[in-house]
Amino acid sequence: MTTPHVADPVQDTARSETPGENRPWWRDAVIYQVYPRSFADGDGDGMGDLAGVRERLPYLRDLGVDAVWLSPFYASPQADAGYDVADYRAIDPMFGTLHDADAVIREAHQLGLRIIVDLVPNHCSDQHVWFQQALQEGPGSPLRSRFHFRPGRGTDGELPPNDWESIFGGPAWTRTQDPDGTPGDWYLHLFAPEQPDFNWENAAVRDEFRSILRFWLDMGVDGFRIDVAHGLVKAAGLPDLGRTEQAKLIGAQVLPFFDQDGVHEIYRSWREILDEYPGPRIGVAEAWAPSPERTALYVRPDELHQAFNFHFLGTGWDAAAMRAVIDESLDSMRPVNAPTTWVLSNHDVVRHATRYAEESPEQGLRRARAAALLMLALPGSTYVYQGEELGLPEVTDLPDEVRQDPSFFRAEGQDGLRDGCRVPIPWSGTSAPYGFGPVEGGPSWLPQPDSWAKLSVAAQTGDPDSTLELYRTAIALRRQLPALGAGDSVEWRDAPEGVLAFRREDFVLTLNTTSAPVRLPAPGRLLLASGPLPMDGTEGAEIELPADTAAWWAV
């Protein structure tokens, strides 16, 4: 069955792995994450918006990416940067209107780009009409079964129903006040108190989200990135965990509130809806699971299409560790015939140019450039977080008074410093806001460093040594070389300690993770290097691969 939609989908022009066989676009796509409030400001109020995104779509086309993932733009009180959704079918006024969303989708498709939107099904805003009605109607209201309302423990119900902790710090429960003004039941929120968790055992919740999926698919979106995909189902009875510092356990073990097996039934029902639409349309799981094998469960043939590979993101600058996680990731996805995904940064983690900087910012940038070539050479799909193609570092010195990460204002949760990777990106000019908005010297919701003038898109465009041109060239080569992106394995080659080397058909990657140059035979003709690499042009001649440098070779 084909469901009507407003915007025509992009035609699938995937390359062939074997003669006569088309590879779906999402199996080897380069997907660019746009964090709308920090990407481009179309109206000059200092906040990025959909008009700004639309204006900059040609930049993303020229970068060479296949799809754009938009972080939340829904109507929201913005208690957690839009991940507290009050209305899943409306656009927050700070970002524009539904007409703006439609224009972004249509123009992206005209430029050959696909649009993936964020979906937040684990929780909503406490201003969502369902939750507000549940509070107003009080205990016994059927609407309360759409959330996790529970009586408290203790003599007068003064203690939370269990020992679960919020990811943002403090208890995962907040006590309500009944309509008559007396203390009432508690409700569950694994994140901020303004984000009550849905109860996915309730049929109305499941029906509502199937309707939301169809709404956006009818608008023409090409897929969904599913926030907290591992969190929808809670263990029966909501049992105590029996320890503190629970946020440190995420991704390390199955928890009574995360990675429960019941989530897979939900995604099987969603896959049926996605498959009704032409495209294909895809689902991408943000799933923190304790192993690549459990992550693979989310992308079985009848569930979602991709899952983020956080194990790769969390690997340090070490050749042996990188090789191990690459093998483990590929091995876990092969049995379910799903592509592995590779990502280095996103809106929730310290930018990798800073994570890799053990000795200096310059070292961090060298390693970030080399890591980009590694990521783009691996089989599967890659995700680029806005600004990483500019080599942006984390902003670590934001004043406390400008921070907006909700966990910054709570104790015992995450570090609360996610604002540092969300600073608006620089486009042009010599002073802030660097072309972020239409007004020279205008506002930006987070301040940008003075050093970013030399990192702007305008400053780097046309400079063959810039990080931006490195990304543009690498993505273009990835499109041209049939071996890149395709397949599900790499052929490791012998290499000195601290060096990664693998072959994929007529392509070889070498990466030196050590702090000193390494001599080795040139595998073939040099295609691209992340840093200066002198060559005499003779295939097989010995070369000196500099420290923290990656190179691509044609063989």
Coordinates of C-alpha atoms in Angstrom, one line a residue:
M1 CA 0.0 0.0 0.0
T2 CA 1.3 3.5 -0.8
T3 CA 0.3 6.4 1.4
P4 CA -0.2 9.8 -0.1
H5 CA 2.5 12.3 0.8
V6 CA 3.1 16.0 0.1
A7 CA 6.7 16.1 -1.0
D8 CA 8.0 13.6 -3.6
P9 CA 10.8 11.4 -2.3
V10 CA 14.3 11.6 -3.7
Q11 CA 14.8 9.0 -6.3
D12 CA 17.1 6.2 -5.1
T13 CA 20.2 6.4 -7.2
A14 CA 22.2 3.9 -5.2
R15 CA 25.3 2.3 -6.7
S16 CA 25.4 -1.5 -7.4
E17 CA 27.4 -3.9 -5.2
T18 CA 27.0 -6.5 -8.0
P19 CA 25.8 -6.2 -11.5
G20 CA 22.0 -5.8 -11.6
E21 CA 21.8 -5.2 -7.8
N22 CA 20.9 -1.8 -6.4
R23 CA 22.1 -1.0 -2.9
P24 CA 19.5 1.1 -1.0
W25 CA 20.7 4.6 -0.3
W26 CA 20.8 4.2 3.5
R27 CA 23.2 1.4 3.5
D28 CA 26.2 3.6 2.8
A29 CA 24.9 7.1 3.2
V30 CA 26.8 10.1 4.6
I31 CA 24.2 11.7 6.9
Y32 CA 24.7 15.2 8.3
Q33 CA 23.3 16.2 11.7
V34 CA 21.8 19.6 11.9
Y35 CA 21.2 21.0 15.4
P36 CA 18.7 23.7 14.2
R37 CA 19.2 26.2 17.0
S38 CA 22.9 26.3 16.2
F39 CA 23.1 25.8 12.4
A40 CA 21.8 29.0 10.8
D41 CA 19.6 31.9 11.9
G42 CA 17.2 33.1 9.2
D43 CA 15.4 35.9 11.1
G44 CA 18.2 37.5 13.1
D45 CA 16.9 36.7 16.6
G46 CA 20.1 34.8 17.6
M47 CA 18.4 31.4 17.4
G48 CA 18.8 29.1 14.5
D49 CA 15.6 28.1 12.6
L50 CA 14.2 26.3 9.7
A51 CA 14.5 29.3 7.4
G52 CA 18.2 29.3 8.1
V53 CA 18.4 25.5 7.4
R54 CA 16.6 26.0 4.1
E55 CA 19.0 28.8 3.1
R56 CA 22.1 26.7 3.8
L57 CA 20.9 23.5 2.1
P58 CA 23.0 24.2 -1.0
Y59 CA 26.1 24.1 1.3
L60 CA 25.2 20.6 2.4
R61 CA 24.6 19.5 -1.2
D62 CA 28.0 20.9 -2.1
L63 CA 29.6 19.1 0.9
G64 CA 28.3 15.9 -0.8
V65 CA 26.2 14.4 2.0
D66 CA 23.2 12.2 1.1
A67 CA 20.8 13.1 3.9
V68 CA 20.2 15.7 6.6
W69 CA 19.1 14.7 10.1
L70 CA 17.3 17.5 11.9
S71 CA 17.3 17.5 15.7
P72 CA 13.9 18.4 17.3
F73 CA 12.0 21.5 16.0
Y74 CA 8.6 20.6 17.5
A75 CA 6.5 22.8 19.7
S76 CA 8.2 22.7 23.1
P77 CA 8.8 24.8 26.3
Q78 CA 12.5 24.0 25.6
A79 CA 13.3 22.6 29.0
D80 CA 15.7 20.3 27.3
A81 CA 16.4 22.0 24.0
G82 CA 13.3 20.7 22.3
Y83 CA 13.5 17.1 23.5
D84 CA 10.5 17.9 25.7
V85 CA 7.8 17.9 23.1
A86 CA 4.4 19.5 23.7
D87 CA 3.0 18.9 20.3
Y88 CA 4.5 16.4 17.8
R89 CA 2.6 17.8 14.8
A90 CA 3.5 21.5 15.3
I91 CA 6.7 23.5 14.9
D92 CA 8.0 25.6 17.8
P93 CA 7.6 29.3 16.8
M94 CA 11.4 29.9 17.5
F95 CA 12.0 27.6 14.5
G96 CA 9.2 28.7 12.2
T97 CA 6.0 27.0 11.0
L98 CA 4.8 23.8 9.3
H99 CA 5.1 25.8 6.0
D100 CA 8.8 26.3 6.8
A101 CA 9.2 22.5 7.5
D102 CA 7.4 21.7 4.2
A103 CA 9.7 24.1 2.4
V104 CA 12.8 22.5 3.9
I105 CA 11.7 19.0 2.9
R106 CA 10.7 20.1 -0.7
E107 CA 13.9 22.1 -1.3
A108 CA 16.1 19.3 0.1
H109 CA 14.5 16.8 -2.3
Q110 CA 15.0 19.2 -5.2
L111 CA 18.7 19.3 -4.3
G112 CA 19.0 15.5 -4.0
L113 CA 19.1 15.5 -0.2
R114 CA 16.9 13.4 2.1
I115 CA 15.5 14.6 5.3
I116 CA 15.5 12.6 8.6
V117 CA 13.6 14.1 11.6
D118 CA 14.1 13.4 15.2
L119 CA 11.3 11.6 17.0
V120 CA 11.1 11.6 20.8
P121 CA 8.9 8.6 21.9
N122 CA 10.2 7.8 25.4
H123 CA 8.9 11.0 26.9
C124 CA 7.1 14.3 26.2
S125 CA 6.8 17.7 27.8
D126 CA 4.9 18.2 31.0
Q127 CA 3.0 20.7 29.0
H128 CA 1.7 18.1 26.6
V129 CA -2.1 18.1 26.6
W130 CA -2.3 14.4 27.8
F131 CA -0.1 15.1 30.8
Q132 CA -1.9 18.3 31.7
Q133 CA -5.3 16.6 31.6
A134 CA -3.9 13.6 33.6
L135 CA -2.9 16.1 36.4
Q136 CA -6.2 18.0 36.3
E137 CA -8.3 14.8 36.5
G138 CA -6.3 13.4 39.4
P139 CA -6.0 9.9 40.7
G140 CA -8.1 7.2 38.9
S141 CA -8.2 9.1 35.6
P142 CA -7.7 6.8 32.6
L143 CA -5.3 9.4 31.2
R144 CA -2.8 8.6 33.9
S145 CA -2.2 5.2 32.5
R146 CA -0.6 6.8 29.5
F147 CA 2.3 7.7 31.9
H148 CA 3.9 6.1 34.9
F149 CA 2.0 7.4 37.9
R150 CA 2.6 5.6 41.1
P151 CA 1.9 6.1 44.9
G152 CA 5.0 6.9 46.9
R153 CA 6.6 4.7 49.5
G154 CA 6.9 5.6 53.2
T155 CA 4.3 6.4 55.8
D156 CA 2.6 9.1 53.9
G157 CA 3.8 8.3 50.4
E158 CA 6.6 10.8 50.8
L159 CA 9.3 8.7 49.2
P160 CA 9.7 7.9 45.5
P161 CA 8.2 4.6 44.3
N162 CA 11.6 3.1 43.5
D163 CA 15.3 4.0 43.5
W164 CA 15.6 4.9 39.8
E165 CA 17.7 8.0 39.1
S166 CA 17.2 10.7 36.5
I167 CA 19.9 10.7 33.8
F168 CA 20.2 14.4 34.5
G169 CA 20.7 13.8 38.2
G170 CA 18.5 13.3 41.2
P171 CA 15.5 11.0 41.6
A172 CA 13.6 9.9 38.4
W173 CA 10.3 10.7 40.2
T174 CA 8.5 13.9 41.0
R175 CA 5.5 14.1 43.3
T176 CA 2.3 15.7 42.0
Q177 CA -0.3 17.7 43.8
D178 CA -3.9 16.5 43.6
P179 CA -6.6 18.8 42.4
D180 CA -7.6 19.4 46.0
G181 CA -4.1 20.7 46.9
T182 CA -2.9 17.6 48.8
P183 CA 0.3 15.7 47.9
G184 CA -0.5 13.1 45.3
D185 CA 1.1 10.3 43.3
W186 CA 4.6 10.4 41.8
Y187 CA 5.4 10.3 38.0
L188 CA 8.4 8.8 36.3
H189 CA 10.8 11.0 34.3
L190 CA 14.1 9.4 33.3
F191 CA 15.4 12.8 32.2
A192 CA 14.2 16.2 33.5
P193 CA 11.0 16.6 35.6
E194 CA 9.6 18.5 32.7
Q195 CA 9.8 15.2 30.6
P196 CA 7.4 12.6 31.9
D197 CA 7.9 9.1 30.5
F198 CA 5.2 7.6 28.4
N199 CA 3.8 4.2 29.4
W200 CA 4.2 2.1 26.3
E201 CA 2.0 -0.7 27.7
N202 CA -0.9 1.7 27.0
A203 CA -2.6 1.1 23.6
A204 CA -3.3 4.8 23.2
V205 CA 0.4 5.7 23.3
R206 CA 1.2 3.1 20.6
D207 CA -1.7 4.3 18.4
E208 CA -0.7 8.0 18.8
F209 CA 2.9 7.4 17.7
R210 CA 1.8 5.3 14.7
S211 CA -0.3 8.4 13.8
I212 CA 2.7 10.7 14.3
L213 CA 4.8 8.6 12.1
R214 CA 2.2 8.8 9.3
F215 CA 1.9 12.6 9.7
W216 CA 5.5 13.2 9.0
L217 CA 5.8 10.5 6.4
D218 CA 2.9 12.2 4.6
M219 CA 4.9 15.5 4.8
G220 CA 7.6 13.7 2.9
V221 CA 10.3 13.0 5.4
D222 CA 12.6 10.1 4.5
G223 CA 13.0 8.7 8.0
F224 CA 13.3 9.1 11.7
R225 CA 16.1 9.2 14.2
I226 CA 14.5 7.7 17.3
D227 CA 15.6 9.3 20.5
V228 CA 16.2 7.0 23.5
A229 CA 15.1 4.1 21.4
H230 CA 16.3 1.8 24.1
G231 CA 14.1 3.3 26.8
L232 CA 10.4 2.9 25.8
V233 CA 9.7 -0.3 27.8
K234 CA 10.3 -0.6 31.5
A235 CA 10.6 -3.9 33.4
A236 CA 7.4 -5.2 34.9
G237 CA 6.8 -3.9 38.4
L238 CA 9.4 -1.1 38.0
P239 CA 11.9 -2.9 40.4
D240 CA 14.6 -1.2 42.3
L241 CA 18.1 -1.2 40.8
G242 CA 19.9 -1.4 44.1
R243 CA 22.7 1.1 43.5
T244 CA 23.4 4.7 42.9
E245 CA 25.3 6.5 40.0
Q246 CA 23.0 4.7 37.6
A247 CA 23.9 7.0 34.7
K248 CA 27.3 5.3 34.5
L249 CA 25.6 2.0 33.8
I250 CA 24.0 3.2 30.6
G251 CA 25.4 1.1 27.7
A252 CA 27.2 -1.2 30.1
Q253 CA 24.3 -3.5 31.1
V254 CA 20.6 -4.1 30.6
L255 CA 18.7 -1.9 33.1
P256 CA 15.1 -2.2 34.3
F257 CA 14.4 1.0 32.4
F258 CA 16.7 0.7 29.4
D259 CA 17.2 -1.9 26.6
Q260 CA 14.3 -4.1 27.7
D261 CA 13.4 -6.8 25.1
G262 CA 9.8 -5.4 24.8
V263 CA 11.0 -2.5 22.7
H264 CA 11.4 -4.7 19.6
E265 CA 7.7 -5.4 19.2
I266 CA 7.2 -1.6 18.9
Y267 CA 9.8 -1.2 16.2
R268 CA 8.4 -4.2 14.2
S269 CA 5.1 -2.4 14.1
W270 CA 6.8 0.8 13.0
R271 CA 8.7 -1.0 10.2
E272 CA 5.4 -2.0 8.7
I273 CA 4.4 1.6 8.4
L274 CA 7.8 2.7 7.0
D275 CA 7.6 0.0 4.4
E276 CA 4.2 1.3 3.1
Y277 CA 5.9 4.4 1.8
P278 CA 8.1 4.7 -1.3
G279 CA 11.7 5.7 -0.8
P280 CA 12.6 3.7 1.1
R281 CA 11.9 5.5 4.4
I282 CA 14.1 4.5 7.3
G283 CA 14.3 4.3 11.1
V284 CA 17.5 5.0 13.0
A285 CA 17.8 3.9 16.6
E286 CA 19.7 5.9 19.2
A287 CA 20.1 2.8 21.3
W288 CA 22.6 2.6 24.1
A289 CA 23.0 -1.1 24.5
P290 CA 25.7 -3.0 26.5
S291 CA 27.2 -4.8 23.4
P292 CA 27.2 -4.6 19.6
E293 CA 25.2 -7.8 19.6
R294 CA 22.4 -6.3 21.6
T295 CA 22.5 -3.2 19.4
A296 CA 22.1 -5.5 16.4
L297 CA 18.7 -6.6 17.7
Y298 CA 17.3 -3.2 16.9
V299 CA 18.2 -3.6 13.2
R300 CA 17.0 -7.1 12.4
P301 CA 15.3 -7.3 8.9
D302 CA 11.8 -6.6 10.3
E303 CA 12.8 -3.7 12.7
L304 CA 14.8 -0.5 12.1
H305 CA 17.4 0.1 9.4
Q306 CA 20.3 1.6 11.4
A307 CA 21.5 2.0 15.0
F308 CA 24.1 4.4 16.2
N309 CA 27.5 2.8 16.9
F310 CA 28.4 4.4 20.2
H311 CA 31.1 1.8 20.8
F312 CA 33.1 3.3 18.0
L313 CA 32.5 6.9 19.2
G314 CA 33.7 6.0 22.6
T315 CA 37.0 4.4 21.5
G316 CA 40.2 6.2 22.3
W317 CA 43.1 7.1 20.0
D318 CA 44.6 3.6 20.0
A319 CA 45.1 1.4 16.9
A320 CA 44.5 -1.9 18.6
A321 CA 41.3 -0.6 20.3
M322 CA 40.0 0.8 17.0
R323 CA 40.7 -2.4 15.2
A324 CA 38.9 -4.4 17.9
V325 CA 35.8 -2.2 17.8
I326 CA 35.6 -2.1 14.0
D327 CA 35.8 -5.9 13.9
E328 CA 33.2 -6.3 16.7
S329 CA 30.9 -3.8 15.1
L330 CA 31.0 -5.4 11.6
D331 CA 30.7 -8.9 13.1
S332 CA 27.6 -8.0 15.1
M333 CA 25.7 -6.5 12.2
R334 CA 26.6 -9.1 9.5
P335 CA 24.2 -11.8 10.8
V336 CA 21.2 -9.4 10.6
N337 CA 22.3 -7.9 7.2
A338 CA 22.3 -4.4 8.6
P339 CA 24.9 -1.7 7.8
T340 CA 27.2 -0.6 10.6
T341 CA 27.1 3.1 11.4
W342 CA 30.1 5.2 12.3
V343 CA 30.0 8.5 14.2
L344 CA 32.6 10.6 15.9
S345 CA 30.6 13.5 17.4
N346 CA 27.0 14.6 18.1
H347 CA 25.0 17.1 20.1
D348 CA 25.5 15.2 23.4
V349 CA 29.2 14.5 23.5
V350 CA 32.5 16.5 23.5
R351 CA 33.6 17.2 20.0
H352 CA 36.2 14.7 18.9
A353 CA 38.8 17.3 18.0
T354 CA 38.9 18.1 21.7
R355 CA 38.5 14.5 22.9
Y356 CA 41.6 13.5 20.9
A357 CA 43.7 16.5 22.1
E358 CA 45.8 14.9 24.8
E359 CA 48.7 17.3 24.4
S360 CA 47.4 20.3 22.4
P361 CA 44.6 21.5 20.2
E362 CA 46.8 21.1 17.2
Q363 CA 47.2 17.4 18.0
G364 CA 43.4 17.1 18.5
L365 CA 42.8 18.5 15.0
R366 CA 45.3 16.3 13.3
R367 CA 43.7 13.2 14.9
A368 CA 40.2 14.4 14.1
R369 CA 41.1 14.8 10.4
A370 CA 42.7 11.4 10.4
A371 CA 39.7 9.9 12.2
A372 CA 37.4 11.4 9.5
L373 CA 39.3 9.5 6.8
L374 CA 39.0 6.3 8.8
M375 CA 35.3 6.7 9.4
L376 CA 34.6 7.5 5.7
A377 CA 36.5 4.5 4.5
L378 CA 34.6 1.9 6.6
P379 CA 31.7 -0.2 5.3
G380 CA 28.3 1.2 6.2
S381 CA 26.8 4.6 6.8
T382 CA 28.6 7.6 8.4
Y383 CA 27.2 10.5 10.4
V384 CA 28.8 13.9 10.4
Y385 CA 27.9 16.4 13.2
Q386 CA 27.5 20.0 12.1
G387 CA 30.8 21.8 12.3
E388 CA 33.1 18.8 12.5
E389 CA 33.8 19.3 8.8
L390 CA 35.2 22.7 9.9
G391 CA 37.4 21.1 12.6
L392 CA 35.5 22.9 15.4
P393 CA 36.8 22.2 18.9
E394 CA 34.6 22.0 22.0
V395 CA 34.0 25.3 23.6
T396 CA 35.1 24.6 27.2
D397 CA 35.0 28.1 28.7
L398 CA 31.3 29.1 28.4
P399 CA 30.3 31.3 31.3
D400 CA 27.9 29.6 33.7
E401 CA 25.2 32.2 33.1
V402 CA 24.8 31.3 29.4
R403 CA 24.6 27.6 29.8
Q404 CA 21.2 25.9 29.1
D405 CA 21.9 22.2 29.5
P406 CA 19.3 21.1 32.1
S407 CA 21.7 18.6 33.7
F408 CA 24.1 21.5 34.4
F409 CA 21.7 22.7 37.1
R410 CA 21.3 19.4 38.8
A411 CA 23.6 17.2 40.8
E412 CA 24.8 13.7 40.4
G413 CA 23.8 13.3 36.8
Q414 CA 25.7 13.9 33.5
D415 CA 28.4 16.5 33.6
G416 CA 26.0 19.2 32.3
L417 CA 28.4 20.6 29.8
R418 CA 26.7 19.6 26.6
D419 CA 26.4 23.3 25.6
G420 CA 30.1 23.3 24.5
C421 CA 29.3 21.2 21.4
R422 CA 26.2 23.2 20.6
V423 CA 27.7 26.7 20.0
P424 CA 26.5 28.1 16.7
I425 CA 28.8 27.3 13.8
P426 CA 30.7 30.1 11.9
W427 CA 29.9 30.8 8.3
S428 CA 31.8 34.0 7.4
G429 CA 33.3 37.2 8.6
T430 CA 35.9 38.1 11.1
S431 CA 33.8 38.6 14.2
A432 CA 30.9 37.0 16.0
P433 CA 28.3 35.8 15.0
Y434 CA 30.3 34.9 11.9
G435 CA 27.4 35.0 9.5
F436 CA 25.2 32.8 11.7
G437 CA 22.4 35.3 11.3
P438 CA 21.6 38.0 8.8
V439 CA 22.6 40.9 11.0
E440 CA 26.4 41.7 11.2
G441 CA 27.3 41.7 14.9
G442 CA 23.9 40.3 15.8
P443 CA 23.1 38.0 18.6
S444 CA 23.7 34.2 18.9
W445 CA 22.1 32.2 21.7
L446 CA 25.6 30.9 22.8
P447 CA 28.7 33.0 22.4
Q448 CA 31.3 32.0 19.8
P449 CA 35.0 32.1 20.4
D450 CA 37.2 34.8 18.8
S451 CA 39.4 32.1 17.3
W452 CA 36.6 30.8 15.1
A453 CA 37.1 33.5 12.4
K454 CA 39.7 31.3 10.7
L455 CA 37.5 28.2 11.0
S456 CA 34.4 29.7 9.2
V457 CA 33.1 28.1 6.0
A458 CA 34.2 31.2 4.0
A459 CA 37.7 31.1 5.4
Q460 CA 38.2 27.4 4.6
T461 CA 36.5 27.3 1.2
G462 CA 39.1 27.0 -1.5
D463 CA 42.0 26.3 0.9
P464 CA 43.3 22.9 -0.1
D465 CA 44.8 22.3 3.3
S466 CA 41.6 23.2 5.2
T467 CA 39.5 20.6 7.1
L468 CA 36.4 21.6 5.1
E469 CA 38.1 20.8 1.8
L470 CA 39.4 17.6 3.2
Y471 CA 35.8 16.5 4.0
R472 CA 34.5 17.7 0.6
T473 CA 37.2 15.7 -1.2
A474 CA 36.8 12.6 0.9
I475 CA 33.1 12.5 0.5
A476 CA 33.4 13.0 -3.3
L477 CA 36.0 10.2 -3.5
R478 CA 33.7 8.0 -1.4
R479 CA 31.0 8.5 -4.0
Q480 CA 33.4 7.7 -6.9
L481 CA 35.0 4.6 -5.4
P482 CA 32.7 1.5 -5.5
A483 CA 34.6 -0.2 -2.6
L484 CA 33.8 2.6 -0.1
G485 CA 30.6 2.3 1.8
A486 CA 29.7 -1.1 0.3
G487 CA 30.1 -4.5 1.9
D488 CA 30.4 -5.6 5.5
S489 CA 34.1 -6.3 6.1
V490 CA 37.6 -5.1 5.7
E491 CA 40.8 -7.0 4.9
W492 CA 43.4 -6.2 7.5
R493 CA 47.0 -5.8 6.3
D494 CA 50.1 -6.3 8.3
A495 CA 51.3 -3.0 9.7
P496 CA 53.7 -1.7 12.3
E497 CA 52.5 -1.4 15.9
G498 CA 50.2 1.6 16.2
V499 CA 49.3 1.6 12.5
L500 CA 46.0 0.5 11.1
A501 CA 45.9 -0.7 7.5
F502 CA 43.1 -2.4 5.6
R503 CA 42.2 -3.1 2.1
R504 CA 38.8 -3.0 0.4
E505 CA 38.9 -4.2 -3.2
D506 CA 41.2 -1.7 -5.0
F507 CA 41.4 0.7 -2.0
V508 CA 43.7 0.8 1.0
L509 CA 43.7 2.9 4.2
T510 CA 46.7 3.5 6.4
L511 CA 46.4 5.3 9.7
N512 CA 49.3 6.1 12.1
T513 CA 48.0 6.6 15.6
T514 CA 51.5 6.9 17.1
S515 CA 53.3 10.1 18.1
A516 CA 56.1 9.5 15.6
P517 CA 56.5 9.0 11.9
V518 CA 56.4 5.4 10.7
R519 CA 58.1 4.0 7.6
L520 CA 56.2 1.6 5.4
P521 CA 55.9 0.7 1.7
A522 CA 53.4 2.8 -0.2
P523 CA 50.4 0.5 -0.9
G524 CA 49.7 2.2 -4.2
R525 CA 48.8 5.6 -5.7
L526 CA 48.1 8.2 -3.1
L527 CA 44.5 9.5 -3.3
L528 CA 44.2 11.7 -0.2
A529 CA 45.9 12.3 3.1
S530 CA 44.8 14.0 6.3
G531 CA 48.0 15.9 6.5
P532 CA 51.2 16.5 4.6
L533 CA 52.6 13.3 3.1
P534 CA 55.7 13.7 0.8
M535 CA 55.6 11.1 -2.1
D536 CA 58.0 10.4 -4.9
G537 CA 55.1 8.9 -6.9
T538 CA 56.7 5.4 -7.1
E539 CA 54.3 2.6 -6.1
G540 CA 55.9 0.4 -3.5
A541 CA 58.5 2.9 -2.5
E542 CA 59.0 3.4 1.2
I543 CA 57.2 6.3 2.6
E544 CA 57.2 8.0 6.0
L545 CA 53.6 8.2 7.3
P546 CA 53.5 11.2 9.8
A547 CA 52.2 10.9 13.3
D548 CA 48.4 11.1 13.7
T549 CA 47.9 10.9 9.9
A550 CA 45.7 8.8 7.7
A551 CA 46.0 8.2 3.9
W552 CA 43.9 6.7 1.2
W553 CA 45.5 4.7 -1.6
A554 CA 44.4 3.3 -5.0
V555 CA 45.8 -0.2 -5.6

